[in-house]
Tab-separated table of C-alpha atoms and ligand atoms in Angstrom:
chain	number	residue	atom	x	y	z
A	1227	UNK	CA	-23.039	-1.789	58.850
A	1228	UNK	CA	-21.611	-5.014	57.490
A	1229	UNK	CA	-22.311	-5.454	53.793
A	1230	UNK	CA	-21.508	-8.580	51.802
A	1231	UNK	CA	-21.271	-7.626	48.143
A	1232	UNK	CA	-21.024	-10.099	45.310
A	1233	UNK	CA	-19.818	-9.355	41.800
A	1234	UNK	CA	-20.994	-11.608	38.965
A	1235	UNK	CA	-18.891	-12.712	36.006
A	1236	UNK	CA	-19.708	-9.756	33.753
A	1237	UNK	CA	-19.044	-7.347	36.636
A	1238	UNK	CA	-15.463	-8.670	36.767
A	1239	UNK	CA	-15.234	-9.524	33.064
A	1240	UNK	CA	-12.278	-7.279	32.147
A	1241	UNK	CA	-9.562	-5.141	33.749
A	1242	UNK	CA	-11.851	-2.154	33.429
A	1243	UNK	CA	-14.775	-3.937	35.066
A	1244	UNK	CA	-12.552	-5.192	37.883
A	1245	UNK	CA	-11.250	-1.682	38.533
A	1246	UNK	CA	-14.835	-0.465	38.609
A	1247	UNK	CA	-15.913	-3.232	41.011
A	1248	UNK	CA	-12.959	-2.390	43.241
A	1249	UNK	CA	-14.064	1.234	43.246
A	1250	UNK	CA	-17.604	0.291	44.280
A	1251	UNK	CA	-16.239	-1.738	47.198
A	1252	UNK	CA	-13.834	1.014	48.250
A	1253	UNK	CA	-16.534	3.691	48.019
A	1254	UNK	CA	-18.886	1.650	50.184
A	1255	UNK	CA	-16.140	1.138	52.765
A	1256	UNK	CA	-15.378	4.882	52.650
A	1257	UNK	CA	-18.975	5.509	53.720
A	1258	UNK	CA	-18.102	3.782	56.980
A	1259	UNK	CA	-19.306	0.257	56.214
A	1260	UNK	CA	-17.494	-2.999	56.731
A	1261	UNK	CA	-17.370	-4.734	53.371
A	1262	UNK	CA	-16.842	-8.356	52.424
A	1263	UNK	CA	-16.539	-8.951	48.681
A	1264	UNK	CA	-17.493	-12.233	47.023
A	1265	UNK	CA	-16.493	-12.658	43.408
A	1266	UNK	CA	-17.431	-14.928	40.521
A	1267	UNK	CA	-14.923	-16.055	37.959
A	1268	UNK	CA	-14.390	-13.661	35.043
A	1269	UNK	CA	-17.161	-14.120	32.478
A	1270	UNK	CA	-17.001	-17.391	30.492
A	1271	UNK	CA	-14.079	-18.769	32.520
A	1272	UNK	CA	-16.132	-21.411	34.347
A	1273	UNK	CA	-17.524	-22.659	31.031
A	1274	UNK	CA	-13.994	-22.861	29.622
A	1275	UNK	CA	-12.814	-24.856	32.635
A	1276	UNK	CA	-15.705	-27.286	32.387
A	1277	UNK	CA	-15.144	-27.795	28.662
A	1278	UNK	CA	-11.447	-28.366	29.273
A	1279	UNK	CA	-12.240	-30.983	31.923
A	1280	UNK	CA	-14.656	-32.795	29.611
A	1281	UNK	CA	-12.187	-32.804	26.734
A	1282	UNK	CA	-9.379	-33.975	28.999
A	1283	UNK	CA	-11.492	-36.867	30.227
A	1284	UNK	CA	-11.923	-38.007	26.643
A	1285	UNK	CA	-8.169	-37.930	26.241
A	1286	UNK	CA	-7.877	-34.545	24.596
A	1287	UNK	CA	-5.845	-32.366	26.887
A	1288	UNK	CA	-4.407	-29.376	25.127
A	1289	UNK	CA	-1.925	-27.287	27.173
A	1290	UNK	CA	-2.969	-24.283	25.086
A	1291	UNK	CA	-6.032	-24.096	27.334
A	1292	UNK	CA	-3.852	-23.265	30.296
A	1293	UNK	CA	-2.009	-20.634	28.302
A	1294	UNK	CA	-5.211	-18.944	27.124
A	1295	UNK	CA	-6.486	-18.654	30.676
A	1296	UNK	CA	-3.117	-17.496	31.918
A	1297	UNK	CA	-2.811	-14.855	29.186
A	1298	UNK	CA	-6.281	-13.458	29.809
A	1299	UNK	CA	-5.724	-13.091	33.554
A	1300	UNK	CA	-2.152	-11.897	33.231
A	1301	UNK	CA	-3.253	-9.188	30.820
A	1302	UNK	CA	-5.712	-8.026	33.466
A	1303	UNK	CA	-2.955	-7.992	36.080
A	1304	UNK	CA	-0.796	-5.916	33.711
A	1305	UNK	CA	-3.570	-3.431	33.049
A	1306	UNK	CA	-4.562	-3.084	36.678
A	1307	UNK	CA	-1.211	-3.307	38.411
A	1308	UNK	CA	1.273	-2.354	35.710
A	1309	UNK	CA	2.575	0.527	37.773
A	1310	UNK	CA	3.289	-1.621	40.808
A	1311	UNK	CA	5.821	-4.285	39.835
A	1312	UNK	CA	5.912	-5.986	43.242
A	1313	UNK	CA	2.153	-6.337	43.526
A	1314	UNK	CA	1.807	-7.398	39.911
A	1315	UNK	CA	4.547	-10.004	40.325
A	1316	UNK	CA	2.914	-11.486	43.425
A	1317	UNK	CA	-0.482	-11.770	41.729
A	1318	UNK	CA	0.921	-13.269	38.535
A	1319	UNK	CA	2.758	-15.859	40.594
A	1320	UNK	CA	-0.505	-16.867	42.278
A	1321	UNK	CA	-2.243	-17.077	38.884
A	1322	UNK	CA	0.524	-19.382	37.674
A	1323	UNK	CA	0.240	-21.662	40.714
A	1324	UNK	CA	-3.503	-21.997	40.362
A	1325	UNK	CA	-3.256	-22.767	36.668
A	1326	UNK	CA	-0.450	-25.270	37.271
A	1327	UNK	CA	-2.824	-27.142	39.538
A	1328	UNK	CA	-5.545	-26.936	36.889
A	1329	UNK	CA	-3.156	-28.267	34.273
A	1330	UNK	CA	-2.062	-31.169	36.475
A	1331	UNK	CA	-5.665	-32.126	37.201
A	1332	UNK	CA	-6.538	-32.056	33.493
A	1333	UNK	CA	-3.422	-33.970	32.567
A	1334	UNK	CA	-4.260	-36.667	35.117
A	1335	UNK	CA	-7.785	-36.744	33.792
A	1336	UNK	CA	-6.559	-37.263	30.243
A	1337	UNK	CA	-4.712	-40.367	31.482
A	1338	UNK	CA	-7.417	-41.939	33.610
A	1339	UNK	CA	-10.421	-40.807	31.527
A	1340	UNK	CA	-12.726	-40.648	34.501
A	1341	UNK	CA	-14.318	-37.345	35.306
A	1342	UNK	CA	-15.874	-37.764	38.737
A	1343	UNK	CA	-18.066	-34.991	40.198
A	1344	UNK	CA	-15.357	-34.502	42.799
A	1345	UNK	CA	-12.714	-33.883	40.182
A	1346	UNK	CA	-15.063	-31.633	38.218
A	1347	UNK	CA	-15.451	-29.433	41.306
A	1348	UNK	CA	-11.700	-29.262	41.811
A	1349	UNK	CA	-11.348	-28.018	38.230
A	1350	UNK	CA	-14.457	-25.874	37.690
A	1351	UNK	CA	-13.788	-23.786	40.797
A	1352	UNK	CA	-10.418	-22.604	39.506
A	1353	UNK	CA	-11.862	-19.451	37.922
A	1354	UNK	CA	-12.773	-17.820	41.210
A	1355	UNK	CA	-9.285	-18.496	42.556
A	1356	UNK	CA	-7.960	-16.413	39.643
A	1357	UNK	CA	-10.404	-13.509	39.796
A	1358	UNK	CA	-10.250	-13.011	43.570
A	1359	UNK	CA	-6.519	-12.120	43.742
A	1360	UNK	CA	-6.998	-9.684	40.838
A	1361	UNK	CA	-9.947	-7.917	42.444
A	1362	UNK	CA	-8.232	-7.855	45.809
A	1363	UNK	CA	-5.101	-6.293	44.320
A	1364	UNK	CA	-7.243	-3.732	42.504
A	1365	UNK	CA	-8.832	-2.749	45.823
A	1366	UNK	CA	-5.431	-2.483	47.473
A	1367	UNK	CA	-4.108	-0.189	44.730
A	1368	UNK	CA	-7.008	2.129	45.538
A	1369	UNK	CA	-5.643	2.468	49.039
A	1370	UNK	CA	-7.810	0.030	50.989
A	1371	UNK	CA	-5.959	-2.943	52.469
A	1372	UNK	CA	-7.390	-6.146	51.077
A	1373	UNK	CA	-6.679	-9.857	50.927
A	1374	UNK	CA	-8.004	-12.620	48.694
A	1375	UNK	CA	-9.402	-15.539	50.668
A	1376	UNK	CA	-10.347	-18.967	49.332
A	1377	UNK	CA	-13.845	-19.905	50.422
A	1378	UNK	CA	-12.514	-23.417	51.055
A	1379	UNK	CA	-11.268	-21.825	54.286
A	1380	UNK	CA	-14.724	-20.461	55.124
A	1381	UNK	CA	-17.687	-22.410	53.787
A	1382	UNK	CA	-18.109	-25.971	55.027
A	1383	UNK	CA	-20.429	-28.222	53.027
A	1384	UNK	CA	-21.526	-31.830	52.718
A	1385	UNK	CA	-19.895	-33.905	49.975
A	1386	UNK	CA	-22.590	-33.549	47.359
A	1387	UNK	CA	-20.127	-32.556	44.652
A	1388	UNK	CA	-21.467	-30.283	41.934
A	1389	UNK	CA	-24.110	-28.788	44.210
A	1390	UNK	CA	-22.979	-29.055	47.805
A	1391	UNK	CA	-25.124	-27.944	50.727
A	1392	UNK	CA	-23.590	-25.671	53.348
A	1393	UNK	CA	-23.311	-26.776	56.956
A	1394	UNK	CA	-24.264	-23.483	58.510
A	1395	UNK	CA	-23.054	-24.019	62.090
A	1396	UNK	CA	-19.597	-25.156	61.010
A	1397	UNK	CA	-19.459	-22.342	58.471
A	1398	UNK	CA	-20.407	-19.770	61.096
A	1399	UNK	CA	-17.474	-20.818	63.257
A	1400	UNK	CA	-14.929	-21.036	60.455
A	1401	UNK	CA	-15.944	-17.955	58.497
A	1402	UNK	CA	-16.282	-15.888	61.659
A	1403	UNK	CA	-12.837	-16.824	62.920
A	1404	UNK	CA	-11.189	-16.079	59.583
A	1405	UNK	CA	-13.099	-13.015	58.399
A	1406	UNK	CA	-13.972	-11.044	61.521
A	1407	UNK	CA	-10.421	-10.012	62.418
A	1408	UNK	CA	-9.889	-8.950	58.802
A	1409	UNK	CA	-12.935	-6.669	58.624
A	1410	UNK	CA	-12.308	-5.343	62.109
A	1411	UNK	CA	-8.936	-4.104	60.892
A	1412	UNK	CA	-10.765	-2.217	58.134
A	1413	UNK	CA	-9.516	-4.509	55.369
A	1414	UNK	CA	-11.741	-5.709	52.548
A	1415	UNK	CA	-11.555	-9.486	52.136
A	1416	UNK	CA	-12.243	-10.733	48.617
A	1417	UNK	CA	-13.703	-14.214	48.854
A	1418	UNK	CA	-13.962	-16.705	45.989
A	1419	UNK	CA	-17.628	-17.353	45.204
A	1420	UNK	CA	-18.946	-20.733	44.085
A	1421	UNK	CA	-16.374	-22.862	45.916
A	1422	UNK	CA	-16.392	-24.431	49.334
A	1423	UNK	CA	-14.976	-27.508	51.056
A	1424	UNK	CA	-16.086	-30.477	53.096
A	1425	UNK	CA	-15.138	-30.680	56.793
A	1426	UNK	CA	-12.129	-32.744	55.643
A	1427	UNK	CA	-11.010	-29.965	53.345
A	1428	UNK	CA	-11.993	-31.530	50.012
A	1429	UNK	CA	-13.019	-28.826	47.555
A	1430	UNK	CA	-16.708	-28.704	46.593
A	1431	UNK	CA	-18.829	-26.275	44.587
A	1432	UNK	CA	-22.254	-24.869	45.354
A	1433	UNK	CA	-23.608	-25.452	41.830
A	1434	UNK	CA	-23.584	-23.283	38.701
A	1435	UNK	CA	-24.284	-19.656	39.449
A	1436	UNK	CA	-23.359	-20.463	43.044
A	1437	UNK	CA	-21.594	-17.199	43.880
A	1438	UNK	CA	-24.894	-15.593	44.871
A	1439	UNK	CA	-25.371	-18.493	47.224
A	1440	UNK	CA	-21.853	-17.960	48.637
A	1441	UNK	CA	-22.704	-14.331	49.364
A	1442	UNK	CA	-25.996	-15.211	51.053
A	1443	UNK	CA	-24.340	-17.934	53.157
A	1444	UNK	CA	-21.606	-15.575	54.324
A	1445	UNK	CA	-24.126	-12.797	54.948
A	1446	UNK	CA	-26.187	-15.163	57.086
A	1447	UNK	CA	-23.367	-16.574	59.197
A	1448	UNK	CA	-21.799	-13.164	59.773
A	1449	UNK	CA	-25.149	-11.488	60.526
A	1450	UNK	CA	-24.587	-8.958	57.759
A	1451	UNK	CA	-26.851	-5.965	57.484
A	1452	UNK	CA	-27.475	-6.495	53.772
A	1453	UNK	CA	-26.256	-8.657	50.908
A	1454	UNK	CA	-25.682	-6.785	47.653
A	1455	UNK	CA	-25.641	-8.689	44.389
A	1456	UNK	CA	-23.893	-6.608	41.718
A	1457	UNK	CA	-24.977	-7.808	38.310
A	1458	UNK	CA	-25.619	-6.418	34.833
A	1459	UNK	CA	-29.298	-5.471	35.130
A	1460	UNK	CA	-30.997	-2.787	37.216
A	1461	UNK	CA	-32.933	-5.290	39.279
A	1462	UNK	CA	-36.038	-7.407	39.113
A	1463	UNK	CA	-38.506	-6.115	36.553
A	1464	UNK	CA	-42.268	-6.206	36.255
A	1465	UNK	CA	-41.790	-8.300	33.084
A	1466	UNK	CA	-39.110	-9.225	30.599
A	1467	UNK	CA	-38.368	-5.894	28.849
A	1468	UNK	CA	-37.759	-7.588	25.512
A	1469	UNK	CA	-41.366	-8.733	25.684
A	1470	UNK	CA	-42.889	-5.713	27.410
A	1471	UNK	CA	-41.044	-2.514	26.469
A	1472	UNK	CA	-42.730	-0.504	29.242
A	1473	UNK	CA	-41.609	-2.952	31.973
A	1474	UNK	CA	-40.131	-1.280	35.058
A	1475	UNK	CA	-37.668	-2.202	37.745
A	1476	UNK	CA	-39.353	-3.066	41.036
A	1477	UNK	CA	-37.908	-1.183	43.999
A	1478	UNK	CA	-39.033	-3.805	46.516
A	1479	UNK	CA	-40.107	-7.407	46.432
A	1480	UNK	CA	-40.541	-10.011	49.143
A	1481	UNK	CA	-38.511	-13.206	49.391
A	1482	UNK	CA	-41.609	-15.184	48.447
A	1483	UNK	CA	-42.231	-13.023	45.375
A	1484	UNK	CA	-38.597	-13.439	44.380
A	1485	UNK	CA	-38.860	-17.185	44.668
A	1486	UNK	CA	-42.118	-17.315	42.675
A	1487	UNK	CA	-40.589	-15.165	39.963
A	1488	UNK	CA	-37.434	-17.255	39.820
A	1489	UNK	CA	-39.570	-20.370	39.608
A	1490	UNK	CA	-41.599	-18.953	36.753
A	1491	UNK	CA	-38.611	-18.187	34.627
A	1492	UNK	CA	-37.659	-14.616	35.551
A	1493	UNK	CA	-33.906	-14.175	35.618
A	1494	UNK	CA	-33.652	-13.241	39.282
A	1495	UNK	CA	-32.042	-14.831	42.249
A	1496	UNK	CA	-32.296	-18.555	42.473
A	1497	UNK	CA	-34.621	-19.620	45.288
A	1498	UNK	CA	-31.891	-21.563	47.034
A	1499	UNK	CA	-29.694	-18.489	46.981
A	1500	UNK	CA	-31.983	-16.334	49.035
A	1501	UNK	CA	-32.834	-19.013	51.571
A	1502	UNK	CA	-29.914	-18.372	53.959
A	1503	UNK	CA	-30.604	-14.628	53.816
A	1504	UNK	CA	-34.343	-15.141	54.236
A	1505	UNK	CA	-33.888	-17.341	57.319
A	1506	UNK	CA	-31.952	-14.534	59.001
A	1507	UNK	CA	-34.189	-11.772	57.594
A	1508	UNK	CA	-31.239	-10.169	55.829
A	1509	UNK	CA	-32.324	-8.010	52.878
A	1510	UNK	CA	-30.758	-8.820	49.515
A	1511	UNK	CA	-30.237	-5.952	47.088
A	1512	UNK	CA	-29.838	-6.494	43.363
A	1513	UNK	CA	-27.718	-3.741	41.842
A	1514	UNK	CA	-26.320	-2.986	38.411
A	1515	UNK	CA	-22.534	-2.538	38.358
A	1516	UNK	CA	-22.967	-0.936	34.914
A	1517	UNK	CA	-25.424	1.586	36.356
A	1518	UNK	CA	-24.501	1.894	40.030
A	1519	UNK	CA	-26.550	5.011	40.766
A	1520	UNK	CA	-29.749	3.032	40.145
A	1521	UNK	CA	-31.219	1.934	43.499
A	1522	UNK	CA	-31.928	-1.604	42.193
A	1523	UNK	CA	-34.355	-4.028	43.804
A	1524	UNK	CA	-34.462	-4.789	47.496
A	1525	UNK	CA	-35.648	-8.260	48.476
A	1526	UNK	CA	-36.932	-8.398	52.047
A	1527	UNK	CA	-39.587	-9.993	54.238
A	1528	UNK	CA	-42.218	-7.301	53.685
A	1529	UNK	CA	-41.266	-6.412	50.127
A	1530	UNK	CA	-43.583	-3.406	50.081
A	1531	UNK	CA	-46.754	-5.201	48.903
A	1532	UNK	CA	-48.622	-3.658	46.003
A	1533	UNK	CA	-52.258	-2.700	46.356
A	1534	UNK	CA	-52.823	-3.948	42.824
A	1535	UNK	CA	-52.222	-7.507	43.926
A	1536	UNK	CA	-50.024	-8.433	41.016
A	1537	UNK	CA	-46.461	-7.145	40.921
A	1538	UNK	CA	-44.899	-8.884	37.984
A	1539	UNK	CA	-45.763	-11.119	35.049
A	1540	UNK	CA	-43.429	-13.751	33.760
A	1541	UNK	CA	-43.388	-16.766	31.479
A	1542	UNK	CA	-41.717	-20.114	30.965
A	1543	UNK	CA	-41.222	-21.192	27.345
A	1544	UNK	CA	-40.270	-24.499	25.847
A	1545	UNK	CA	-42.710	-26.504	27.895
A	1546	UNK	CA	-45.256	-29.190	27.082
A	1547	UNK	CA	-48.668	-29.755	28.605
A	1548	UNK	CA	-49.520	-33.380	29.196
A	1549	UNK	CA	-53.205	-34.069	29.616
A	1550	UNK	CA	-54.648	-37.346	30.805
A	1551	UNK	CA	-58.342	-37.454	30.223
A	1552	UNK	CA	-61.358	-39.696	30.169
A	1553	UNK	CA	-64.804	-39.716	31.708
A	1554	UNK	CA	-63.996	-43.089	33.246
A	1555	UNK	CA	-61.396	-41.544	35.518
A	1556	UNK	CA	-63.999	-40.247	37.926
A	1557	UNK	CA	-63.780	-41.816	41.322
A	1558	UNK	CA	-61.094	-44.306	40.320
A	1559	UNK	CA	-58.401	-43.980	42.907
A	1560	UNK	CA	-54.759	-44.235	42.104
A	1561	UNK	CA	-54.526	-42.687	38.652
A	1562	UNK	CA	-53.009	-39.504	39.967
A	1563	UNK	CA	-50.615	-41.462	42.173
A	1564	UNK	CA	-49.563	-43.718	39.292
A	1565	UNK	CA	-49.089	-40.748	37.011
A	1566	UNK	CA	-46.790	-38.907	39.353
A	1567	UNK	CA	-44.906	-42.076	40.261
A	1568	UNK	CA	-43.996	-42.318	36.598
A	1569	UNK	CA	-42.974	-38.671	36.505
A	1570	UNK	CA	-40.783	-39.195	39.561
A	1571	UNK	CA	-39.216	-42.369	38.139
A	1572	UNK	CA	-38.334	-40.414	35.012
A	1573	UNK	CA	-36.830	-37.722	37.236
A	1574	UNK	CA	-38.861	-35.093	35.447
A	1575	UNK	CA	-39.646	-31.794	37.087
A	1576	UNK	CA	-43.323	-30.812	37.171
A	1577	UNK	CA	-43.717	-27.071	36.634
A	1578	UNK	CA	-47.479	-26.855	37.108
A	1579	UNK	CA	-50.384	-29.198	37.827
A	1580	UNK	CA	-54.078	-28.774	37.383
A	1581	UNK	CA	-57.027	-31.083	37.797
A	1582	UNK	CA	-60.599	-30.202	37.058
A	1583	UNK	CA	-62.941	-31.011	39.942
A	1584	UNK	CA	-64.952	-33.214	37.595
A	1585	UNK	CA	-61.855	-35.421	37.689
A	1586	UNK	CA	-62.140	-35.979	33.962
A	1587	UNK	CA	-58.780	-34.507	33.289
A	1588	UNK	CA	-55.400	-34.140	34.966
A	1589	UNK	CA	-52.862	-31.999	33.284
A	1590	UNK	CA	-49.357	-30.992	34.113
A	1591	UNK	CA	-46.505	-29.190	32.480
A	1592	UNK	CA	-42.964	-30.439	31.880
A	1593	UNK	CA	-39.988	-29.117	29.986
A	1594	UNK	CA	-40.033	-30.114	26.313
A	1595	UNK	CA	-36.877	-32.146	26.827
A	1596	UNK	CA	-38.469	-34.331	29.476
A	1597	UNK	CA	-41.967	-34.710	28.076
A	1598	UNK	CA	-41.505	-37.417	25.376
A	1599	UNK	CA	-39.968	-39.990	27.698
A	1600	UNK	CA	-42.569	-39.297	30.374
A	1601	UNK	CA	-45.437	-39.724	27.877
A	1602	UNK	CA	-43.987	-43.025	26.680
A	1603	UNK	CA	-43.567	-44.256	30.231
A	1604	UNK	CA	-47.120	-43.160	31.099
A	1605	UNK	CA	-48.564	-45.091	28.159
A	1606	UNK	CA	-46.870	-48.216	29.488
A	1607	UNK	CA	-47.744	-47.666	33.144
A	1608	UNK	CA	-51.387	-46.814	32.435
A	1609	UNK	CA	-51.909	-49.489	29.802
A	1610	UNK	CA	-54.578	-51.222	31.846
A	1611	UNK	CA	-56.581	-48.035	32.391
A	1612	UNK	CA	-56.250	-47.173	28.712
A	1613	UNK	CA	-57.386	-50.620	27.590
A	1614	UNK	CA	-60.382	-50.488	29.933
A	1615	UNK	CA	-61.318	-47.043	28.714
A	1616	UNK	CA	-60.935	-45.431	32.153
A	1617	UNK	CA	-58.494	-43.183	30.418
A	1618	UNK	CA	-59.305	-42.156	26.886
A	1619	UNK	CA	-56.225	-40.269	26.040
A	1620	UNK	CA	-52.750	-39.256	27.124
A	1621	UNK	CA	-52.062	-36.192	25.063
A	1622	UNK	CA	-49.020	-33.988	24.842
A	1623	UNK	CA	-49.740	-30.487	23.601
A	1624	UNK	CA	-46.899	-28.995	21.637
A	1625	UNK	CA	-45.429	-25.540	22.093
A	1626	UNK	CA	-47.124	-24.159	25.140
A	1627	UNK	CA	-45.954	-21.594	27.638
A	1628	UNK	CA	-46.773	-20.943	31.272
A	1629	UNK	CA	-47.625	-17.335	31.993
A	1630	UNK	CA	-47.651	-16.409	35.655
A	1631	UNK	CA	-48.874	-13.318	37.477
A	1632	UNK	CA	-47.105	-12.971	40.818
A	1633	UNK	CA	-47.700	-10.886	43.944
A	1634	UNK	CA	-48.063	-11.464	47.695
A	1635	UNK	CA	-51.069	-9.193	47.946
A	1636	UNK	CA	-53.128	-11.395	45.648
A	1637	UNK	CA	-53.796	-13.430	48.731
A	1638	UNK	CA	-57.359	-12.885	49.799
A	1639	UNK	CA	-57.883	-10.147	47.234
A	1640	UNK	CA	-61.043	-10.744	45.221
A	1641	UNK	CA	-61.126	-9.869	41.549
A	1642	UNK	CA	-57.550	-10.621	40.578
A	1643	UNK	CA	-58.517	-13.723	38.614
A	1644	UNK	CA	-61.363	-11.800	36.943
A	1645	UNK	CA	-58.912	-9.134	35.799
A	1646	UNK	CA	-56.541	-11.816	34.492
A	1647	UNK	CA	-59.193	-13.611	32.467
A	1648	UNK	CA	-60.851	-10.408	31.343
A	1649	UNK	CA	-57.551	-9.123	29.979
A	1650	UNK	CA	-56.812	-12.322	28.100
A	1651	UNK	CA	-60.386	-12.636	26.867
A	1652	UNK	CA	-60.387	-9.178	25.368
A	1653	UNK	CA	-57.173	-10.021	23.493
A	1654	UNK	CA	-58.761	-13.218	22.204
A	1655	UNK	CA	-56.141	-15.347	23.935
A	1656	UNK	CA	-57.276	-18.842	24.752
A	1657	UNK	CA	-56.363	-20.215	28.176
A	1658	UNK	CA	-55.612	-23.929	27.971
A	1659	UNK	CA	-55.161	-24.628	31.683
A	1660	UNK	CA	-55.099	-22.699	34.930
A	1661	UNK	CA	-53.561	-23.182	38.307
A	1662	UNK	CA	-53.449	-21.137	41.437
A	1663	UNK	CA	-51.381	-22.370	44.317
A	1664	UNK	CA	-53.062	-22.221	47.707
A	1665	UNK	CA	-50.362	-19.737	48.680
A	1666	UNK	CA	-52.311	-17.373	46.376
A	1667	UNK	CA	-49.089	-15.708	45.407
A	1668	UNK	CA	-49.416	-16.569	41.769
A	1669	UNK	CA	-51.932	-17.403	39.122
A	1670	UNK	CA	-50.435	-19.418	36.330
A	1671	UNK	CA	-51.944	-20.173	32.986
A	1672	UNK	CA	-51.029	-22.284	30.034
A	1673	UNK	CA	-51.361	-20.639	26.616
A	1674	UNK	CA	-49.918	-21.520	23.230
A	1675	UNK	CA	-46.312	-20.468	22.892
A	1676	UNK	CA	-47.335	-18.204	20.021
A	1677	UNK	CA	-49.696	-16.250	22.265
A	1678	UNK	CA	-47.410	-16.088	25.305
A	1679	UNK	CA	-45.873	-12.668	24.651
A	1680	UNK	CA	-49.311	-11.185	23.967
A	1681	UNK	CA	-50.619	-12.707	27.188
A	1682	UNK	CA	-47.752	-11.268	29.223
A	1683	UNK	CA	-48.338	-7.820	27.694
A	1684	UNK	CA	-52.092	-7.994	28.278
A	1685	UNK	CA	-51.639	-8.833	31.967
A	1686	UNK	CA	-48.964	-6.200	32.406
A	1687	UNK	CA	-51.351	-3.611	31.021
A	1688	UNK	CA	-54.378	-4.867	32.964
A	1689	UNK	CA	-52.572	-4.432	36.289
A	1690	UNK	CA	-50.982	-1.156	35.159
A	1691	UNK	CA	-47.550	-2.425	36.019
A	1692	UNK	CA	-45.911	0.238	33.844
A	1693	UNK	CA	-46.913	2.791	36.512
A	1694	UNK	CA	-44.887	3.035	39.713
A	1695	UNK	CA	-46.710	1.496	42.689
B	1865	LIG	N1	-18.521	-19.026	38.153
B	1865	LIG	C1	-19.627	-19.863	38.549
B	1865	LIG	C2	-20.522	-20.117	37.350
B	1865	LIG	O1	-20.322	-19.571	36.284
B	1865	LIG	C3	-20.385	-19.283	39.681
B	1865	LIG	C4	-21.056	-17.960	39.445
B	1865	LIG	O2	-20.755	-17.249	38.483
B	1865	LIG	O3	-21.926	-17.599	40.244
B	1865	LIG	O4	-21.432	-20.883	37.460
B	1866	MG	MG1	-21.888	-16.255	36.719
């Protein structure tokens, strides 16, 4: 079986973690699998690079930044490869070259003071080019031949710098030609996550947190059996354990459940990330590198649907409900269109919409950061309707949260909504707005931020999510 495994920043955050990641890759290969490793930068490195780029563009380039990064990575090379002078020397030389390039880019930036998205990608992707040679060398010292490969040689994207989109056909050809001979020889390639290149070879990045996406793209184009995402949690949980102590890890979820949960604030895979895997029906496994014997969560087409309907409960905080209301709105066309034109002009992201069938009220939820400018713009755009009294009020409710119950099996299952409202009612929690998508994979509710944790707990209990399915 071909397995693409990705290690996140904390899973390669120190010499010890890198040695451990290397062991996981080697052990999997020893079980007879072909393994392709994708790695993130060591924890915090990408942030450091981005900060350095920003400072440089305002004229403040400090060469100490290069030294700090060099020292941290060199210390890892010493710890991992100290006993092998030749291998250590080769890796340290590569680290130096990559950081020389970083330094030159920042120095140039401090002269021209213009940080373009293209230049930001060239700088922010440096971290993966440092971690990959370290992890690859760690694998090799454990007796498995390995090579570090820059994903600029594999993943072809458009030129949307800062969040490039892969061109899958081109990537299939390039990645296949480069990686297949390597894995067929029994070597473990260690590929830089996050980075990619245009067809002309200009470096791009896939967006923050993009290493998961790199792994899914490579899994898809190489027809991998599974994609494993090694992270620092056991998997996707029935709720946030800091809010619901009895929350459990879900053994199986579907791609659509994963995307609903990601949308509603659970810290799982980003929707975009699973898309390439989903299209090819390749299961994605979320595993904990700090607790590798835990089976984690498997994301697949079927996802082992739960007879209870609801599988997980999640919440989004820091959001504002905007309500446009007035009895005069009934039957007047265009108010909804005008409203959402304004939202689009303001480039705000609508998290939830609900309209009562009486048409006396439209409400929608935005992040607290976006809400004030949208409300101001709405008051201007709907001035006529306000002055005529078609709209009585444009109100922004402070401090609300969206609580969402998610599960594929809710579809067509009567009684789920009754259980939801019964549970909240018996806790005395007031529901401000409700929405159920026609996909019937989630019911989402707006409650005050103060009551959000209680609402999540009440729903978790009502669907007995603490008990294994
Ligand atoms: N290193 C990149 C970031 O921090 C990509 C990743 O970790 O997935 O955003
Ligand atoms: Mg990361």
